[in-house]
Amino acid sequence: MNLTASPTSERIPTVEVLGTPISSMSMDDTLLKIQSWIAGTDSHLIVTADATALVIAEEKPRFREVLGKASLITADSVGILWAMKRAGCKNPHKVSGVDLVAKLVALSAQHGYRIFFLGAEPGVADRAAERFRLQHPGCNIVGTHHGYFPADSDEIVAQTIAKAKPDILFAAMGMPRQEEFILRTMPLVGAKIGMGVGGSFDVFSGKTKRAPVLLQKMRMEWAWRLMLNPSKLSKVKLLPKFVMLILKNKP
Ligand code: UDP
C-alpha cells in the first residue's frame, strides 16, 4: 500500500500559503477527488489546516514534513482564506474537517464506504456514530476507538482498526498527533483516506455545541469555540504571528 506523496502530482489546484500548498477546490470537487481516491489503490493523508497549523509548521520542521506528505490540504479557517485571497486566489473555499466528516458519512450511506472513527474521549466517537446512524440510515461506520492511548500503543490500535477494513479513517486526536498517527500506521491500516478531524466527534456527539448559524455565517465560529474551551487560547495566541508572517510576504 503506497502513501502518495504530493498534491502536485494529482493536479489539484493550490495556492501557496507560507510555503504550504492549500487546495482551492470547492467542497463538491474535493468530494469527487476523495471518491476517486477511495476507488483507487493508494492511501492518502488529508489535512484540514487552520492558521495555527501553518504557524506550527514554521516552528516545527517535523510537522512541515507531515504536511509535505499530505495528498490534500484544505482551508479550514478564515485566516487561511484571507491569506489565499492575498496571494491572488479570487474565490477560495472553506473545506472544513467537520463539514467533510458530515458529507462523507452521508456519501457512505449511498455508496457503502467503510468509515472508522478514531479519537476523542471514551464513548464520544460511539455517540457520534449513533447519531449519524439515525441521521443517515445505512451509513457504514465500521468501528470506533477513543483517542487516549500512548504513542507506543499506536501499532496495537492500528491493528484493531485494520481488522475493520475501513476505506476512510477519521482521526480526531488534535493536531499534529492525529496526522502523525495516520502517517505512521497507514500501511498497516490500509485505508484509502486518512484524515485528521480535530474536535469533530465532540461536535457530532453533542458534547460540544456548534456555533449558532449567525456566528458561522459571520465566520466567527472560532470565537464560540474559544468561549466554550478557554484552553484553546494557546492556539489563538499563534494567530497574530500568522498575520505577521503573511503580511511580511508581498502579495
Ligand atoms: N484528543 C484525543 N487524544 C488526545 C488528545 C485529544 O483523542 O490525546 C481529542 C480530544 O478529546 C478532542 C480532539 O482530540 O476531541 C481535539 O480537538 P481540538 O479541537 O483540540 O483539535 P484541533 O481541531 O484544535 O486540532
PDB file of C-alpha atoms and ligand atoms in Angstrom:
ATOM      1  CA  MET A   1       0.000   0.000   0.000  1.00  0.00           C
ATOM      2  CA  ASN A   2       1.620   3.271  -1.108  1.00  0.00           C
ATOM      3  CA  LEU A   3       1.122   6.518   0.664  1.00  0.00           C
ATOM      4  CA  THR A   4       1.048   9.104  -2.117  1.00  0.00           C
ATOM      5  CA  ALA A   5       3.436  11.952  -1.663  1.00  0.00           C
ATOM      6  CA  SER A   6       2.423  15.249  -3.095  1.00  0.00           C
ATOM      7  CA  PRO A   7      -0.650  17.125  -4.164  1.00  0.00           C
ATOM      8  CA  THR A   8       1.022  18.494  -7.282  1.00  0.00           C
ATOM      9  CA  SER A   9       1.196  15.076  -8.933  1.00  0.00           C
ATOM     10  CA  GLU A  10      -2.586  14.865  -8.544  1.00  0.00           C
ATOM     11  CA  ARG A  11      -3.104  18.179 -10.396  1.00  0.00           C
ATOM     12  CA  ILE A  12      -5.022  19.694  -7.531  1.00  0.00           C
ATOM     13  CA  PRO A  13      -5.269  23.485  -7.887  1.00  0.00           C
ATOM     14  CA  THR A  14      -3.428  25.010  -4.930  1.00  0.00           C
ATOM     15  CA  VAL A  15      -2.351  28.350  -3.541  1.00  0.00           C
ATOM     16  CA  GLU A  16       0.882  28.619  -1.537  1.00  0.00           C
ATOM     17  CA  VAL A  17       0.422  29.954   1.980  1.00  0.00           C
ATOM     18  CA  LEU A  18       3.676  30.160   3.978  1.00  0.00           C
ATOM     19  CA  GLY A  19       5.161  27.512   1.699  1.00  0.00           C
ATOM     20  CA  THR A  20       2.231  25.114   2.074  1.00  0.00           C
ATOM     21  CA  PRO A  21       0.054  24.308  -0.957  1.00  0.00           C
ATOM     22  CA  ILE A  22      -3.554  24.845   0.096  1.00  0.00           C
ATOM     23  CA  SER A  23      -6.252  23.421  -2.166  1.00  0.00           C
ATOM     24  CA  SER A  24      -8.521  25.953  -3.847  1.00  0.00           C
ATOM     25  CA  MET A  25     -11.063  23.286  -4.871  1.00  0.00           C
ATOM     26  CA  SER A  26     -14.715  23.688  -3.949  1.00  0.00           C
ATOM     27  CA  MET A  27     -16.345  21.271  -1.496  1.00  0.00           C
ATOM     28  CA  ASP A  28     -18.012  19.392  -4.377  1.00  0.00           C
ATOM     29  CA  ASP A  29     -14.741  18.982  -6.291  1.00  0.00           C
ATOM     30  CA  THR A  30     -12.969  17.940  -3.098  1.00  0.00           C
ATOM     31  CA  LEU A  31     -15.566  15.222  -2.508  1.00  0.00           C
ATOM     32  CA  LEU A  32     -15.199  13.997  -6.097  1.00  0.00           C
ATOM     33  CA  LYS A  33     -11.420  13.821  -5.650  1.00  0.00           C
ATOM     34  CA  ILE A  34     -11.777  11.889  -2.394  1.00  0.00           C
ATOM     35  CA  GLN A  35     -14.250   9.473  -4.000  1.00  0.00           C
ATOM     36  CA  SER A  36     -11.802   8.864  -6.851  1.00  0.00           C
ATOM     37  CA  TRP A  37      -9.097   8.068  -4.276  1.00  0.00           C
ATOM     38  CA  ILE A  38     -11.427   5.654  -2.470  1.00  0.00           C
ATOM     39  CA  ALA A  39     -11.882   3.842  -5.784  1.00  0.00           C
ATOM     40  CA  GLY A  40      -8.092   3.693  -6.301  1.00  0.00           C
ATOM     41  CA  THR A  41      -5.337   1.677  -4.682  1.00  0.00           C
ATOM     42  CA  ASP A  42      -3.169   4.212  -2.826  1.00  0.00           C
ATOM     43  CA  SER A  43      -3.560   5.690   0.634  1.00  0.00           C
ATOM     44  CA  HIS A  44      -3.874   9.449   1.049  1.00  0.00           C
ATOM     45  CA  LEU A  45      -3.385  11.750   4.007  1.00  0.00           C
ATOM     46  CA  ILE A  46      -5.771  14.712   4.044  1.00  0.00           C
ATOM     47  CA  VAL A  47      -5.057  17.665   6.320  1.00  0.00           C
ATOM     48  CA  THR A  48      -7.676  20.293   7.114  1.00  0.00           C
ATOM     49  CA  ALA A  49      -5.438  23.214   8.019  1.00  0.00           C
ATOM     50  CA  ASP A  50      -6.150  26.292  10.060  1.00  0.00           C
ATOM     51  CA  ALA A  51      -3.820  29.255  10.523  1.00  0.00           C
ATOM     52  CA  THR A  52      -2.233  27.807  13.661  1.00  0.00           C
ATOM     53  CA  ALA A  53      -1.267  24.652  11.739  1.00  0.00           C
ATOM     54  CA  LEU A  54       0.813  26.744   9.354  1.00  0.00           C
ATOM     55  CA  VAL A  55       2.493  28.585  12.244  1.00  0.00           C
ATOM     56  CA  ILE A  56       3.291  25.224  13.875  1.00  0.00           C
ATOM     57  CA  ALA A  57       4.795  24.122  10.537  1.00  0.00           C
ATOM     58  CA  GLU A  58       7.013  27.242  10.575  1.00  0.00           C
ATOM     59  CA  GLU A  59       8.224  26.357  14.068  1.00  0.00           C
ATOM     60  CA  LYS A  60       8.427  22.552  13.893  1.00  0.00           C
ATOM     61  CA  PRO A  61      10.191  21.003  10.896  1.00  0.00           C
ATOM     62  CA  ARG A  62       8.656  17.626  11.812  1.00  0.00           C
ATOM     63  CA  PHE A  63       5.178  18.995  11.213  1.00  0.00           C
ATOM     64  CA  ARG A  64       6.278  20.634   7.956  1.00  0.00           C
ATOM     65  CA  GLU A  65       7.420  17.174   6.890  1.00  0.00           C
ATOM     66  CA  VAL A  66       3.967  15.779   7.740  1.00  0.00           C
ATOM     67  CA  LEU A  67       2.318  18.475   5.599  1.00  0.00           C
ATOM     68  CA  GLY A  68       4.711  17.608   2.782  1.00  0.00           C
ATOM     69  CA  LYS A  69       3.348  14.062   2.791  1.00  0.00           C
ATOM     70  CA  ALA A  70      -0.311  15.107   2.535  1.00  0.00           C
ATOM     71  CA  SER A  71      -2.114  14.484  -0.754  1.00  0.00           C
ATOM     72  CA  LEU A  72      -4.550  17.288   0.003  1.00  0.00           C
ATOM     73  CA  ILE A  73      -4.501  20.219   2.396  1.00  0.00           C
ATOM     74  CA  THR A  74      -7.764  22.122   2.660  1.00  0.00           C
ATOM     75  CA  ALA A  75      -8.501  25.570   4.071  1.00  0.00           C
ATOM     76  CA  ASP A  76     -10.246  25.188   7.429  1.00  0.00           C
ATOM     77  CA  SER A  77     -10.134  28.758   8.745  1.00  0.00           C
ATOM     78  CA  VAL A  78     -10.919  32.346   7.859  1.00  0.00           C
ATOM     79  CA  GLY A  79      -7.240  33.206   8.341  1.00  0.00           C
ATOM     80  CA  ILE A  80      -6.190  30.803   5.595  1.00  0.00           C
ATOM     81  CA  LEU A  81      -8.936  32.087   3.269  1.00  0.00           C
ATOM     82  CA  TRP A  82      -7.672  35.641   3.850  1.00  0.00           C
ATOM     83  CA  ALA A  83      -4.075  34.606   3.084  1.00  0.00           C
ATOM     84  CA  MET A  84      -5.220  32.793  -0.085  1.00  0.00           C
ATOM     85  CA  LYS A  85      -7.045  35.916  -1.287  1.00  0.00           C
ATOM     86  CA  ARG A  86      -3.929  37.982  -0.607  1.00  0.00           C
ATOM     87  CA  ALA A  87      -1.972  35.505  -2.711  1.00  0.00           C
ATOM     88  CA  GLY A  88      -4.308  36.185  -5.640  1.00  0.00           C
ATOM     89  CA  CYS A  89      -6.930  33.457  -5.282  1.00  0.00           C
ATOM     90  CA  LYS A  90     -10.227  35.191  -6.068  1.00  0.00           C
ATOM     91  CA  ASN A  91     -12.610  32.630  -4.649  1.00  0.00           C
ATOM     92  CA  PRO A  92     -11.026  30.372  -2.032  1.00  0.00           C
ATOM     93  CA  HIS A  93     -13.299  27.736  -0.494  1.00  0.00           C
ATOM     94  CA  LYS A  94     -13.529  26.724   3.122  1.00  0.00           C
ATOM     95  CA  VAL A  95     -13.463  22.922   3.296  1.00  0.00           C
ATOM     96  CA  SER A  96     -13.543  22.131   6.989  1.00  0.00           C
ATOM     97  CA  GLY A  97     -12.957  18.841   8.777  1.00  0.00           C
ATOM     98  CA  VAL A  98     -16.409  19.000  10.387  1.00  0.00           C
ATOM     99  CA  ASP A  99     -18.136  19.502   7.010  1.00  0.00           C
ATOM    100  CA  LEU A 100     -16.081  16.772   5.311  1.00  0.00           C
ATOM    101  CA  VAL A 101     -16.960  14.266   8.042  1.00  0.00           C
ATOM    102  CA  ALA A 102     -20.701  15.012   7.673  1.00  0.00           C
ATOM    103  CA  LYS A 103     -20.619  14.829   3.878  1.00  0.00           C
ATOM    104  CA  LEU A 104     -18.523  11.666   3.683  1.00  0.00           C
ATOM    105  CA  VAL A 105     -20.763   9.906   6.221  1.00  0.00           C
ATOM    106  CA  ALA A 106     -23.779  10.877   4.061  1.00  0.00           C
ATOM    107  CA  LEU A 107     -21.967   9.512   0.977  1.00  0.00           C
ATOM    108  CA  SER A 108     -21.183   6.336   2.920  1.00  0.00           C
ATOM    109  CA  ALA A 109     -24.938   5.714   3.245  1.00  0.00           C
ATOM    110  CA  GLN A 110     -25.216   5.921  -0.561  1.00  0.00           C
ATOM    111  CA  HIS A 111     -22.060   4.099  -1.604  1.00  0.00           C
ATOM    112  CA  GLY A 112     -21.239   1.863   1.382  1.00  0.00           C
ATOM    113  CA  TYR A 113     -17.877   3.494   2.143  1.00  0.00           C
ATOM    114  CA  ARG A 114     -16.455   1.888   5.276  1.00  0.00           C
ATOM    115  CA  ILE A 115     -15.582   4.531   7.875  1.00  0.00           C
ATOM    116  CA  PHE A 116     -13.670   4.229  11.168  1.00  0.00           C
ATOM    117  CA  PHE A 117     -13.888   6.872  13.914  1.00  0.00           C
ATOM    118  CA  LEU A 118     -10.700   7.143  15.980  1.00  0.00           C
ATOM    119  CA  GLY A 119     -10.311   9.726  18.725  1.00  0.00           C
ATOM    120  CA  ALA A 120     -11.909  11.854  21.446  1.00  0.00           C
ATOM    121  CA  GLU A 121     -12.714  10.734  24.985  1.00  0.00           C
ATOM    122  CA  PRO A 122     -14.075   7.206  25.559  1.00  0.00           C
ATOM    123  CA  GLY A 123     -17.722   6.971  24.407  1.00  0.00           C
ATOM    124  CA  VAL A 124     -17.693  10.165  22.317  1.00  0.00           C
ATOM    125  CA  ALA A 125     -16.927   8.554  18.933  1.00  0.00           C
ATOM    126  CA  ASP A 126     -19.620   5.903  19.678  1.00  0.00           C
ATOM    127  CA  ARG A 127     -22.218   8.579  20.386  1.00  0.00           C
ATOM    128  CA  ALA A 128     -21.237  10.463  17.219  1.00  0.00           C
ATOM    129  CA  ALA A 129     -21.593   7.212  15.231  1.00  0.00           C
ATOM    130  CA  GLU A 130     -25.020   6.500  16.790  1.00  0.00           C
ATOM    131  CA  ARG A 131     -26.282   9.954  15.877  1.00  0.00           C
ATOM    132  CA  PHE A 132     -25.045   9.563  12.309  1.00  0.00           C
ATOM    133  CA  ARG A 133     -26.789   6.181  12.010  1.00  0.00           C
ATOM    134  CA  LEU A 134     -30.082   7.861  12.900  1.00  0.00           C
ATOM    135  CA  GLN A 135     -29.439  10.774  10.565  1.00  0.00           C
ATOM    136  CA  HIS A 136     -28.090   8.722   7.629  1.00  0.00           C
ATOM    137  CA  PRO A 137     -29.514   5.198   7.897  1.00  0.00           C
ATOM    138  CA  GLY A 138     -27.183   2.765   6.161  1.00  0.00           C
ATOM    139  CA  CYS A 139     -24.017   4.780   6.723  1.00  0.00           C
ATOM    140  CA  ASN A 140     -21.237   2.270   7.129  1.00  0.00           C
ATOM    141  CA  ILE A 141     -19.355   3.245  10.298  1.00  0.00           C
ATOM    142  CA  VAL A 142     -17.418   0.034  10.857  1.00  0.00           C
ATOM    143  CA  GLY A 143     -15.731   0.817  14.165  1.00  0.00           C
ATOM    144  CA  THR A 144     -14.747   3.368  16.774  1.00  0.00           C
ATOM    145  CA  HIS A 145     -11.886   3.769  19.250  1.00  0.00           C
ATOM    146  CA  HIS A 146     -11.147   6.530  21.748  1.00  0.00           C
ATOM    147  CA  GLY A 147      -8.056   8.699  21.291  1.00  0.00           C
ATOM    148  CA  TYR A 148      -6.433   8.443  24.721  1.00  0.00           C
ATOM    149  CA  PHE A 149      -3.601   5.952  24.354  1.00  0.00           C
ATOM    150  CA  PRO A 150       0.182   6.404  24.414  1.00  0.00           C
ATOM    151  CA  ALA A 151       2.128   6.652  21.160  1.00  0.00           C
ATOM    152  CA  ASP A 152       3.807   3.323  21.927  1.00  0.00           C
ATOM    153  CA  SER A 153       0.373   1.654  21.572  1.00  0.00           C
ATOM    154  CA  ASP A 154      -0.156   3.075  18.055  1.00  0.00           C
ATOM    155  CA  GLU A 155       0.560  -0.254  16.392  1.00  0.00           C
ATOM    156  CA  ILE A 156      -1.896  -2.191  18.590  1.00  0.00           C
ATOM    157  CA  VAL A 157      -4.639   0.373  17.926  1.00  0.00           C
ATOM    158  CA  ALA A 158      -3.790   0.323  14.205  1.00  0.00           C
ATOM    159  CA  GLN A 159      -4.215  -3.473  14.174  1.00  0.00           C
ATOM    160  CA  THR A 160      -7.698  -3.091  15.696  1.00  0.00           C
ATOM    161  CA  ILE A 161      -8.592  -0.525  13.035  1.00  0.00           C
ATOM    162  CA  ALA A 162      -7.170  -2.701  10.231  1.00  0.00           C
ATOM    163  CA  LYS A 163      -9.498  -5.561  11.235  1.00  0.00           C
ATOM    164  CA  ALA A 164     -12.491  -3.309  10.428  1.00  0.00           C
ATOM    165  CA  LYS A 165     -11.076  -2.777   6.881  1.00  0.00           C
ATOM    166  CA  PRO A 166     -12.036   0.922   6.623  1.00  0.00           C
ATOM    167  CA  ASP A 167     -11.890   2.914   3.387  1.00  0.00           C
ATOM    168  CA  ILE A 168     -11.752   6.113   5.437  1.00  0.00           C
ATOM    169  CA  LEU A 169     -10.079   6.676   8.804  1.00  0.00           C
ATOM    170  CA  PHE A 170     -11.126   9.850  10.600  1.00  0.00           C
ATOM    171  CA  ALA A 171      -8.635  10.595  13.385  1.00  0.00           C
ATOM    172  CA  ALA A 172      -9.749  13.144  15.974  1.00  0.00           C
ATOM    173  CA  MET A 173      -6.851  13.468  18.409  1.00  0.00           C
ATOM    174  CA  GLY A 174      -5.774  17.062  17.807  1.00  0.00           C
ATOM    175  CA  MET A 175      -3.049  18.325  15.506  1.00  0.00           C
ATOM    176  CA  PRO A 176      -0.311  17.106  14.935  1.00  0.00           C
ATOM    177  CA  ARG A 177      -0.896  13.850  16.892  1.00  0.00           C
ATOM    178  CA  GLN A 178      -3.698  12.708  14.569  1.00  0.00           C
ATOM    179  CA  GLU A 179      -1.720  13.328  11.356  1.00  0.00           C
ATOM    180  CA  GLU A 180       1.375  11.635  12.781  1.00  0.00           C
ATOM    181  CA  PHE A 181      -0.715   8.610  13.776  1.00  0.00           C
ATOM    182  CA  ILE A 182      -2.180   8.380  10.264  1.00  0.00           C
ATOM    183  CA  LEU A 183       1.215   8.588   8.549  1.00  0.00           C
ATOM    184  CA  ARG A 184       2.838   6.103  10.902  1.00  0.00           C
ATOM    185  CA  THR A 185       0.086   3.485  10.708  1.00  0.00           C
ATOM    186  CA  MET A 186      -1.400   3.897   7.232  1.00  0.00           C
ATOM    187  CA  PRO A 187       0.489   0.955   5.690  1.00  0.00           C
ATOM    188  CA  LEU A 188      -0.877  -1.287   8.453  1.00  0.00           C
ATOM    189  CA  VAL A 189      -4.413   0.171   8.467  1.00  0.00           C
ATOM    190  CA  GLY A 190      -4.724   0.128   4.674  1.00  0.00           C
ATOM    191  CA  ALA A 191      -7.453   2.803   4.451  1.00  0.00           C
ATOM    192  CA  LYS A 192      -7.520   4.832   1.222  1.00  0.00           C
ATOM    193  CA  ILE A 193      -8.184   8.040   3.127  1.00  0.00           C
ATOM    194  CA  GLY A 194      -6.733   9.122   6.473  1.00  0.00           C
ATOM    195  CA  MET A 195      -7.906  12.491   7.658  1.00  0.00           C
ATOM    196  CA  GLY A 196      -7.302  14.452  10.861  1.00  0.00           C
ATOM    197  CA  VAL A 197     -10.599  15.955  12.037  1.00  0.00           C
ATOM    198  CA  GLY A 198      -9.740  17.630  15.376  1.00  0.00           C
ATOM    199  CA  GLY A 199     -12.731  18.167  17.641  1.00  0.00           C
ATOM    200  CA  SER A 200     -15.337  16.909  15.113  1.00  0.00           C
ATOM    201  CA  PHE A 201     -16.590  13.927  17.169  1.00  0.00           C
ATOM    202  CA  ASP A 202     -17.145  16.250  20.124  1.00  0.00           C
ATOM    203  CA  VAL A 203     -19.423  18.297  17.853  1.00  0.00           C
ATOM    204  CA  PHE A 204     -21.291  15.342  16.284  1.00  0.00           C
ATOM    205  CA  SER A 205     -21.775  13.522  19.600  1.00  0.00           C
ATOM    206  CA  GLY A 206     -23.377  16.655  21.057  1.00  0.00           C
ATOM    207  CA  LYS A 207     -20.531  17.043  23.601  1.00  0.00           C
ATOM    208  CA  THR A 208     -19.645  20.419  22.070  1.00  0.00           C
ATOM    209  CA  LYS A 209     -22.346  22.600  20.627  1.00  0.00           C
ATOM    210  CA  ARG A 210     -21.613  24.020  17.199  1.00  0.00           C
ATOM    211  CA  ALA A 211     -21.685  27.825  16.985  1.00  0.00           C
ATOM    212  CA  PRO A 212     -25.045  29.459  16.234  1.00  0.00           C
ATOM    213  CA  VAL A 213     -25.605  29.729  12.468  1.00  0.00           C
ATOM    214  CA  LEU A 214     -25.253  33.515  12.615  1.00  0.00           C
ATOM    215  CA  LEU A 215     -21.746  33.204  14.078  1.00  0.00           C
ATOM    216  CA  GLN A 216     -20.900  30.548  11.464  1.00  0.00           C
ATOM    217  CA  LYS A 217     -22.080  32.905   8.706  1.00  0.00           C
ATOM    218  CA  MET A 218     -20.003  35.720  10.200  1.00  0.00           C
ATOM    219  CA  ARG A 219     -17.059  33.285  10.164  1.00  0.00           C
ATOM    220  CA  MET A 220     -16.711  33.723  13.922  1.00  0.00           C
ATOM    221  CA  GLU A 221     -17.005  30.052  14.887  1.00  0.00           C
ATOM    222  CA  TRP A 222     -13.506  30.257  16.414  1.00  0.00           C
ATOM    223  CA  ALA A 223     -14.751  32.802  18.992  1.00  0.00           C
ATOM    224  CA  TRP A 224     -17.532  30.403  20.042  1.00  0.00           C
ATOM    225  CA  ARG A 225     -15.074  27.518  20.428  1.00  0.00           C
ATOM    226  CA  LEU A 226     -12.771  29.736  22.478  1.00  0.00           C
ATOM    227  CA  MET A 227     -15.649  30.685  24.760  1.00  0.00           C
ATOM    228  CA  LEU A 228     -16.535  27.007  25.340  1.00  0.00           C
ATOM    229  CA  ASN A 229     -12.939  25.892  25.696  1.00  0.00           C
ATOM    230  CA  PRO A 230     -10.598  28.614  27.029  1.00  0.00           C
ATOM    231  CA  SER A 231      -7.633  26.174  26.853  1.00  0.00           C
ATOM    232  CA  LYS A 232      -7.706  26.917  23.116  1.00  0.00           C
ATOM    233  CA  LEU A 233      -6.271  30.336  23.952  1.00  0.00           C
ATOM    234  CA  SER A 234      -2.751  28.973  23.452  1.00  0.00           C
ATOM    235  CA  LYS A 235      -3.695  28.276  19.815  1.00  0.00           C
ATOM    236  CA  VAL A 236      -5.395  31.653  19.364  1.00  0.00           C
ATOM    237  CA  LYS A 237      -2.198  33.297  20.583  1.00  0.00           C
ATOM    238  CA  LEU A 238      -0.481  31.996  17.436  1.00  0.00           C
ATOM    239  CA  LEU A 239      -2.832  33.994  15.192  1.00  0.00           C
ATOM    240  CA  PRO A 240      -1.001  37.364  15.411  1.00  0.00           C
ATOM    241  CA  LYS A 241       2.159  35.522  14.358  1.00  0.00           C
ATOM    242  CA  PHE A 242       0.290  34.087  11.359  1.00  0.00           C
ATOM    243  CA  VAL A 243      -0.884  37.582  10.351  1.00  0.00           C
ATOM    244  CA  MET A 244       2.654  38.994  10.718  1.00  0.00           C
ATOM    245  CA  LEU A 245       4.151  36.194   8.632  1.00  0.00           C
ATOM    246  CA  ILE A 246       1.582  36.715   5.877  1.00  0.00           C
ATOM    247  CA  LEU A 247       1.983  40.500   5.857  1.00  0.00           C
ATOM    248  CA  LYS A 248       5.773  40.120   5.619  1.00  0.00           C
ATOM    249  CA  ASN A 249       5.283  38.348   2.277  1.00  0.00           C
ATOM    250  CA  LYS A 250       4.356  40.773  -0.503  1.00  0.00           C
ATOM    251  CA  PRO A 251       1.096  39.761  -2.229  1.00  0.00           C
TER     252      PRO A 251
HETATM  253  N1  UDP B   1      -7.911  14.089  21.905  1.00  0.00           N
HETATM  254  C1  UDP B   1      -7.641  12.728  21.851  1.00  0.00           C
HETATM  255  N2  UDP B   1      -6.490  12.268  22.383  1.00  0.00           N
HETATM  256  C2  UDP B   1      -5.567  13.085  22.967  1.00  0.00           C
HETATM  257  C3  UDP B   1      -5.825  14.475  22.986  1.00  0.00           C
HETATM  258  C4  UDP B   1      -7.006  14.939  22.424  1.00  0.00           C
HETATM  259  O1  UDP B   1      -8.444  11.954  21.343  1.00  0.00           O
HETATM  260  O2  UDP B   1      -4.540  12.589  23.412  1.00  0.00           O
HETATM  261  C5  UDP B   1      -9.161  14.564  21.331  1.00  0.00           C
HETATM  262  C6  UDP B   1      -9.968  15.495  22.195  1.00  0.00           C
HETATM  263  O3  UDP B   1     -10.774  14.731  23.091  1.00  0.00           O
HETATM  264  C7  UDP B   1     -10.774  16.259  21.168  1.00  0.00           C
HETATM  265  C8  UDP B   1      -9.828  16.289  19.962  1.00  0.00           C
HETATM  266  O4  UDP B   1      -8.815  15.330  20.212  1.00  0.00           O
HETATM  267  O5  UDP B   1     -11.928  15.528  20.816  1.00  0.00           O
HETATM  268  C9  UDP B   1      -9.037  17.587  19.792  1.00  0.00           C
HETATM  269  O6  UDP B   1      -9.833  18.557  19.494  1.00  0.00           O
HETATM  270  P1  UDP B   1      -9.244  20.018  19.206  1.00  0.00           P
HETATM  271  O7  UDP B   1     -10.425  20.822  18.915  1.00  0.00           O
HETATM  272  O8  UDP B   1      -8.303  20.427  20.292  1.00  0.00           O
HETATM  273  O9  UDP B   1      -8.370  19.753  17.939  1.00  0.00           O
HETATM  274  P2  UDP B   1      -7.944  20.796  16.865  1.00  0.00           P
HETATM  275  O10 UDP B   1      -9.045  20.777  15.864  1.00  0.00           O
HETATM  276  O11 UDP B   1      -7.820  22.128  17.570  1.00  0.00           O
HETATM  277  O12 UDP B   1      -6.657  20.225  16.376  1.00  0.00           O
END
